[in-house]
XYZ file of C-alpha atoms in Angstrom:
479
model
C 104.166 139.477 69.338
C 103.977 136.872 66.263
C 105.711 137.703 62.978
C 104.007 136.553 59.775
C 106.415 136.222 56.743
C 105.896 137.829 53.834
C 106.171 135.212 51.593
C 103.775 133.221 53.436
C 100.223 133.355 52.601
C 97.473 133.162 55.708
C 94.989 130.996 54.832
C 91.433 130.856 55.846
C 89.839 127.250 58.152
C 87.822 126.584 54.623
C 91.032 126.753 52.993
C 93.223 125.163 55.514
C 91.213 122.077 55.225
C 90.303 121.724 52.209
C 93.897 121.350 51.200
C 94.154 119.000 54.332
C 91.164 117.209 53.350
C 93.382 116.616 49.342
C 96.018 115.653 50.860
C 94.552 112.937 52.983
C 92.529 111.684 49.703
C 95.278 111.598 47.254
C 97.371 109.793 49.537
C 95.704 107.509 51.502
C 92.531 106.885 48.536
C 91.455 103.675 49.875
C 92.504 102.111 53.143
C 91.031 97.911 55.977
C 92.053 98.984 59.400
C 90.319 97.017 61.870
C 89.127 97.844 65.698
C 86.499 97.177 68.705
C 83.003 98.941 68.299
C 83.284 102.135 70.919
C 80.008 102.924 70.248
C 77.419 103.313 67.582
C 74.623 104.972 66.308
C 71.855 104.057 63.814
C 70.320 107.329 61.931
C 66.884 106.137 61.268
C 66.173 109.347 58.761
C 68.680 108.999 56.967
C 70.197 105.357 56.939
C 73.676 106.065 58.474
C 75.777 104.511 60.418
C 77.963 106.101 62.715
C 80.339 104.700 64.485
C 83.633 105.242 66.274
C 86.289 102.257 66.472
C 89.273 101.622 68.705
C 92.379 99.948 70.432
C 93.989 100.503 73.702
C 95.558 104.014 72.681
C 93.861 105.494 69.469
C 90.087 105.510 68.641
C 88.385 106.849 64.642
C 85.042 107.824 63.838
C 83.911 106.096 61.135
C 80.928 106.380 58.985
C 78.632 104.509 56.329
C 76.570 105.465 54.325
C 72.160 104.504 53.463
C 74.449 102.423 50.215
C 76.298 100.512 52.097
C 74.082 100.479 55.695
C 71.606 98.100 53.708
C 74.110 96.089 52.460
C 75.492 94.858 56.080
C 73.563 91.575 57.037
C 74.451 92.327 60.495
C 73.606 94.506 62.839
C 76.724 96.993 64.166
C 76.353 96.495 68.276
C 78.630 98.238 70.408
C 82.247 96.384 71.685
C 82.024 94.037 68.364
C 85.208 93.811 66.526
C 85.749 94.889 62.742
C 87.353 95.187 59.467
C 86.130 97.505 58.003
C 87.317 99.165 54.827
C 86.977 102.794 52.806
C 87.508 106.393 52.065
C 90.515 108.294 54.042
C 89.172 111.582 54.586
C 88.141 114.989 56.592
C 84.501 116.112 57.476
C 84.891 119.687 56.206
C 82.124 121.289 58.244
C 84.014 120.155 62.616
C 88.052 119.340 60.178
C 87.745 115.464 61.435
C 89.218 113.101 59.819
C 87.390 110.187 60.134
C 86.538 107.352 57.653
C 83.968 106.719 55.376
C 83.246 102.805 55.038
C 82.435 101.076 52.402
C 82.109 96.800 53.107
C 82.198 96.473 57.103
C 82.417 92.911 58.485
C 83.083 90.868 61.901
C 87.058 90.632 62.658
C 87.641 88.987 65.436
C 84.005 88.100 67.413
C 83.364 89.666 70.335
C 85.827 92.640 71.607
C 88.930 92.313 73.871
C 86.996 94.355 76.666
C 84.142 91.843 76.325
C 85.961 88.773 76.443
C 87.813 89.639 79.298
C 84.056 91.484 80.805
C 82.370 87.861 80.354
C 86.064 85.950 82.323
C 85.535 88.339 85.249
C 81.480 87.353 85.491
C 82.384 83.525 85.141
C 85.313 83.570 87.817
C 83.081 85.550 90.129
C 79.909 83.650 89.466
C 82.238 80.516 90.536
C 83.300 82.243 94.059
C 79.400 82.838 94.808
C 79.401 86.680 94.616
C 76.062 86.255 92.493
C 73.788 83.643 94.367
C 70.644 84.750 95.713
C 71.763 83.621 99.214
C 74.546 85.818 99.880
C 72.498 88.444 98.710
C 71.263 91.158 102.091
C 67.159 92.248 102.525
C 67.062 95.878 102.777
C 65.039 97.652 105.357
C 61.075 98.649 105.385
C 61.865 102.007 106.932
C 65.326 103.430 106.281
C 66.816 106.659 108.085
C 70.583 106.968 106.516
C 71.851 106.329 103.359
C 75.401 106.448 101.981
C 76.323 107.726 98.767
C 79.575 106.600 96.833
C 79.396 108.784 93.746
C 80.472 111.591 92.281
C 80.138 115.786 94.032
C 79.580 116.826 90.443
C 76.743 115.613 88.233
C 73.094 115.496 88.040
C 73.324 112.087 89.462
C 73.754 113.646 92.993
C 70.786 116.616 92.469
C 67.779 113.667 90.429
C 69.167 110.890 94.057
C 67.580 114.360 95.952
C 65.200 115.421 94.960
C 63.523 112.291 94.450
C 64.516 111.051 98.391
C 62.709 114.723 99.134
C 59.804 113.803 97.477
C 59.466 110.926 99.348
C 60.688 110.875 102.385
C 61.236 113.420 104.755
C 63.174 110.819 108.144
C 65.575 110.872 105.881
C 69.758 112.146 106.341
C 71.879 112.002 102.869
C 76.125 111.210 103.719
C 77.570 112.512 99.865
C 80.612 110.325 99.760
C 82.168 112.587 96.889
C 84.245 109.990 95.073
C 85.942 109.405 91.319
C 83.649 107.355 89.408
C 85.843 107.439 85.811
C 89.309 106.842 84.281
C 92.489 104.364 85.380
C 91.988 105.926 89.610
C 88.531 105.267 89.536
C 88.142 102.208 90.603
C 90.447 101.966 94.230
C 88.810 105.301 94.800
C 85.454 103.308 94.782
C 86.158 100.788 96.461
C 88.056 102.894 98.714
C 84.369 104.998 99.808
C 82.227 101.935 100.065
C 85.049 101.014 102.460
C 83.992 103.890 104.902
C 80.902 104.212 103.378
C 80.331 100.791 105.207
C 81.807 102.368 109.099
C 78.899 104.734 108.620
C 76.312 102.941 110.521
C 73.920 103.720 107.484
C 70.931 101.525 106.698
C 71.673 101.547 103.171
C 74.893 102.501 100.875
C 73.970 102.924 96.922
C 76.983 102.728 94.785
C 75.961 104.890 91.226
C 76.724 107.469 88.437
C 74.841 108.359 85.638
C 74.699 106.723 81.539
C 78.249 105.824 79.288
C 79.599 104.580 77.314
C 81.313 100.866 78.157
C 84.786 102.537 78.121
C 82.873 105.015 80.683
C 81.646 102.055 83.098
C 84.978 100.412 83.291
C 85.501 101.467 87.209
C 82.685 99.838 87.954
C 83.638 96.174 85.459
C 86.309 96.011 88.022
C 87.299 92.679 90.766
C 88.748 95.521 93.222
C 84.916 97.067 92.942
C 83.123 93.477 93.397
C 85.885 92.444 96.220
C 84.799 95.868 97.649
C 80.062 95.424 97.722
C 80.400 91.842 98.467
C 82.484 91.785 101.817
C 80.289 94.681 102.836
C 78.265 94.701 105.545
C 75.717 97.170 104.257
C 72.890 96.910 102.155
C 74.411 98.333 99.022
C 71.915 98.601 96.066
C 73.451 99.661 91.984
C 72.424 102.323 90.772
C 75.582 102.050 87.308
C 73.965 103.810 83.636
C 70.524 103.342 82.718
C 68.544 100.358 82.051
C 70.485 98.819 79.775
C 73.825 98.876 81.277
C 74.739 95.949 83.225
C 77.768 96.127 85.376
C 78.976 93.284 87.148
C 78.522 95.973 90.601
C 74.909 94.713 89.491
C 74.815 91.945 89.466
C 77.133 91.104 92.962
C 74.700 93.955 94.640
C 72.574 93.508 97.313
C 70.095 95.452 94.985
C 69.662 96.811 91.317
C 67.835 99.799 90.182
C 68.116 100.778 86.700
C 69.102 104.211 86.892
C 69.839 106.447 89.836
C 66.200 107.731 90.729
C 64.980 104.384 90.283
C 67.194 103.560 93.762
C 66.320 105.799 95.358
C 62.154 105.152 94.646
C 63.080 101.564 95.329
C 64.668 101.819 98.860
C 62.783 104.825 100.143
C 58.548 104.156 100.832
C 56.247 107.161 99.433
C 55.197 109.009 102.403
C 51.696 110.026 101.085
C 51.363 106.736 100.154
C 52.166 105.382 103.857
C 49.706 108.648 104.944
C 46.654 107.495 103.276
C 47.272 104.038 104.952
C 47.433 105.403 108.013
C 44.444 106.886 107.483
C 41.904 104.085 105.970
C 43.693 102.227 109.417
C 42.017 104.803 111.616
C 38.965 105.119 109.522
C 38.891 101.439 109.703
C 39.234 101.301 112.857
C 36.178 103.991 113.730
C 34.068 102.236 111.865
C 34.864 99.211 113.444
C 34.677 100.648 116.716
C 31.568 101.950 116.154
C 29.989 98.855 115.210
C 31.142 97.405 117.812
C 28.754 99.890 119.795
C 26.489 99.985 117.163
C 26.564 95.610 118.277
C 26.750 95.596 121.715
C 23.747 98.215 121.324
C 21.705 96.352 119.876
C 22.124 92.992 121.638
C 21.676 95.177 125.175
C 19.118 95.877 123.987
C 17.030 92.229 123.442
C 18.877 90.603 126.370
C 16.825 94.235 128.182
C 13.560 93.196 126.404
C 14.003 89.376 126.663
C 14.410 90.131 131.144
C 11.634 92.730 130.742
C 9.449 89.752 129.223
C 10.447 87.131 131.559
C 10.692 89.705 134.622
C 13.512 88.517 135.561
C 15.366 92.418 136.606
C 17.896 90.596 138.778
C 19.085 88.436 136.285
C 19.153 92.233 133.898
C 21.442 93.598 136.531
C 23.730 91.796 135.998
C 23.714 91.809 132.328
C 23.874 95.226 132.013
C 27.230 95.364 135.063
C 28.504 92.574 132.324
C 27.816 95.231 129.817
C 29.234 98.085 131.425
C 32.445 96.256 131.738
C 32.351 95.206 129.203
C 31.852 99.129 128.038
C 34.863 99.817 131.021
C 36.983 97.206 128.829
C 37.032 98.599 125.675
C 37.036 102.078 126.692
C 40.624 101.225 128.307
C 42.252 99.046 125.427
C 41.195 102.368 123.255
C 42.492 104.467 125.548
C 45.843 102.934 125.654
C 45.640 102.091 121.883
C 45.572 106.122 121.545
C 48.520 106.155 123.814
C 50.303 103.606 121.891
C 50.152 105.624 118.470
C 50.785 109.246 120.119
C 54.066 107.936 121.720
C 54.663 105.874 117.502
C 54.341 109.604 116.762
C 56.995 111.147 119.534
C 58.751 108.316 118.218
C 59.114 110.183 114.806
C 60.029 113.307 115.629
C 62.670 112.527 118.510
C 64.642 110.239 115.832
C 63.993 113.190 113.121
C 65.651 115.364 115.063
C 69.008 112.956 116.811
C 68.936 112.971 112.900
C 69.493 116.140 111.807
C 71.762 116.250 115.106
C 73.700 114.420 113.834
C 73.547 115.199 110.150
C 75.138 118.297 111.564
C 78.102 116.809 113.577
C 78.880 114.840 110.192
C 78.931 117.711 108.558
C 81.424 120.282 111.138
C 84.216 116.543 111.109
C 83.824 116.642 107.783
C 85.281 119.914 107.453
C 87.322 120.092 109.891
C 89.198 117.550 107.897
C 88.675 119.175 105.470
C 90.489 121.730 107.127
C 92.485 119.984 108.655
C 94.024 118.198 105.211
C 93.997 122.142 103.806
C 96.920 123.205 107.052
C 98.312 120.018 105.641
C 98.719 120.135 101.670
C 99.777 123.799 102.465
C 102.330 123.275 105.181
C 103.322 120.928 102.826
C 103.716 122.671 100.450
C 105.560 126.583 101.991
C 108.406 122.940 102.785
C 109.021 121.852 99.510
C 109.314 125.948 98.453
C 111.558 126.156 102.111
C 113.499 122.497 100.231
C 114.071 123.850 97.311
C 115.115 127.213 98.085
C 117.608 125.439 100.879
C 118.615 123.563 98.074
C 119.667 126.415 95.787
C 121.617 128.311 98.970
C 123.559 124.864 99.038
C 124.412 125.110 95.654
C 125.147 128.436 95.206
C 127.205 128.284 98.425
C 128.779 125.063 97.565
C 129.812 126.963 94.284
C 131.699 130.524 95.667
C 133.829 127.935 98.085
C 135.103 125.724 95.157
C 135.517 129.279 93.380
C 137.575 130.290 96.809
C 139.527 126.861 96.970
C 140.559 127.539 93.816
C 141.240 131.116 94.142
C 143.856 130.727 97.639
C 145.336 127.646 95.801
C 146.669 130.314 92.571
C 147.460 132.428 95.480
C 149.487 129.469 97.060
C 151.109 128.940 94.250
C 152.470 131.869 94.079
C 153.734 132.509 97.743
C 155.628 129.110 97.191
C 157.250 130.473 94.153
C 157.988 133.584 95.273
C 159.862 131.625 98.795
C 161.575 129.375 96.184
C 162.636 132.278 94.350
C 163.872 133.913 98.237
C 165.470 130.903 98.817
C 168.914 130.752 99.335
C 169.373 127.437 99.266
C 168.487 127.616 95.145
C 170.834 131.418 95.141
C 173.966 129.710 96.144
C 172.449 126.907 93.655
C 172.906 129.421 90.562
C 176.163 130.716 92.232
C 175.252 133.274 94.021
C 177.321 134.109 97.059
C 176.484 136.804 100.711
C 178.602 139.939 101.452
C 179.640 139.862 104.814
C 181.937 143.509 106.480
C 181.432 144.096 110.233
C 179.142 141.481 110.282
C 176.681 143.100 109.045
C 176.012 141.191 105.295
C 176.197 143.591 102.529
C 175.944 144.649 98.783
C 179.866 145.693 96.922
C 179.017 148.566 97.420
C 179.341 149.262 100.208
C 182.664 147.746 100.987
C 185.280 150.137 100.034
C 189.177 149.517 98.079
C 191.408 147.964 100.191
C 188.708 146.846 103.001
C 189.086 142.845 103.442
C 185.059 140.674 103.939
C 183.809 137.956 104.271
C 182.826 135.415 100.253
C 180.439 132.794 101.371
C 177.645 130.311 100.355
C 175.241 127.244 101.595
C 179.587 125.121 102.455
C 182.384 127.470 102.697
C 182.984 131.238 103.092
C 186.508 132.522 101.835
C 188.509 136.087 103.669
C 189.535 138.602 100.963
C 190.388 142.209 100.028
C 188.342 143.834 98.005
C 191.338 145.485 95.943
C 188.636 147.385 93.308
C 185.511 148.055 92.096
C 183.364 149.621 89.217
C 180.393 150.296 88.429
C 178.262 148.338 85.694
C 175.647 150.495 85.512
C 174.270 154.339 86.541
C 172.499 153.592 89.934
C 170.665 156.867 90.119
C 171.345 158.661 93.551
C 175.258 157.501 93.896
C 178.396 158.429 93.102
C 180.434 155.285 92.375
C 182.369 155.004 89.512
């Protein structure tokens, strides 16, 4: 539990922001800085201009009130490099640090991002990436589309809605892709390469709108290479109509928005149904007209031959007319059978597309399960490695401790052995006593007895003349 010091008085949010604002404005009453314009908004009602300046690591929000904005001789645009001078302050309503700009001028023309972008465009154009002759046409009827975009957000929902409303006989394959950030260019290129192997009729590369930094992945050379070398026709549907990333120039077709991409690729089924109805009505009118014309011609011929009395000739014309009628009936029957076969083919195609979609979804599910299992196994192996490493460290510590204890014990035993070593004792002046072939002490020898005294080099036969105790021995009667 947090305990506040008794001497520390708590402040409200507004009090803290006002104190910070006073400290900031007192320390930086006026500041000049330069940077690249990341975003800009002109407020029509108030006349104020809001924009942010940035470099490779940071960005600062700026506001230029109407009084100073009306003095500008140019329009602030995204990507421009500006030199501004103003007052550093805190916007109390949000507690945000910002610069109230009083003077603004162009610092270095277009920003670094735009210069690099134009340089890459020029390089790709020289290689032929933008040539119309290298672009692949879209098929008139599309049955399978691979979508290279994020699996979250409104883009995929909008494209599906438009596709379902325009063309029912369609299979959409979503390839979830990271479309923003440092890893986005490589992920987009890999997704395009994967989509190119799925036998799709068209590949759509898309995302929603955003700033120049948000769309930076679609201005990368690796994405341009992936689009240019793909064998499947690609539609670039990145951002809004005003956005024009490099992917739009390299792609076979450019769509202003992801929803518009679906409208460009897919025919309107209602429009085609109307066309078929119109073809049917025109065919019926043509057949009726032919029958009426033939009938009128027959009537004229019949009348003519009745007048001249040539019944044989009339019979021949009548037979020819019957033959023409049979031929026309046969052609109509064949035409209707072709239409029937085509409708059956469309129905089978739709069923086949649904089966392919189910098989693909099963494969994707199996792949996701496999990845999940591999991730789980790798996680468990990592835990086991950490556990084994910990045991190994503990085992080494235990072994080192036991070895140290054994070494200490060995040193103590060595010292005891050295202490008990007769050679060392003899060198210190000690000698051993032998009586009746046994090693004894003086207390075991009586006065007048002969015994042997020896060291490591010599032995001598001596006789005990007298003995007296040095100290009193418990349980002993020696004097």
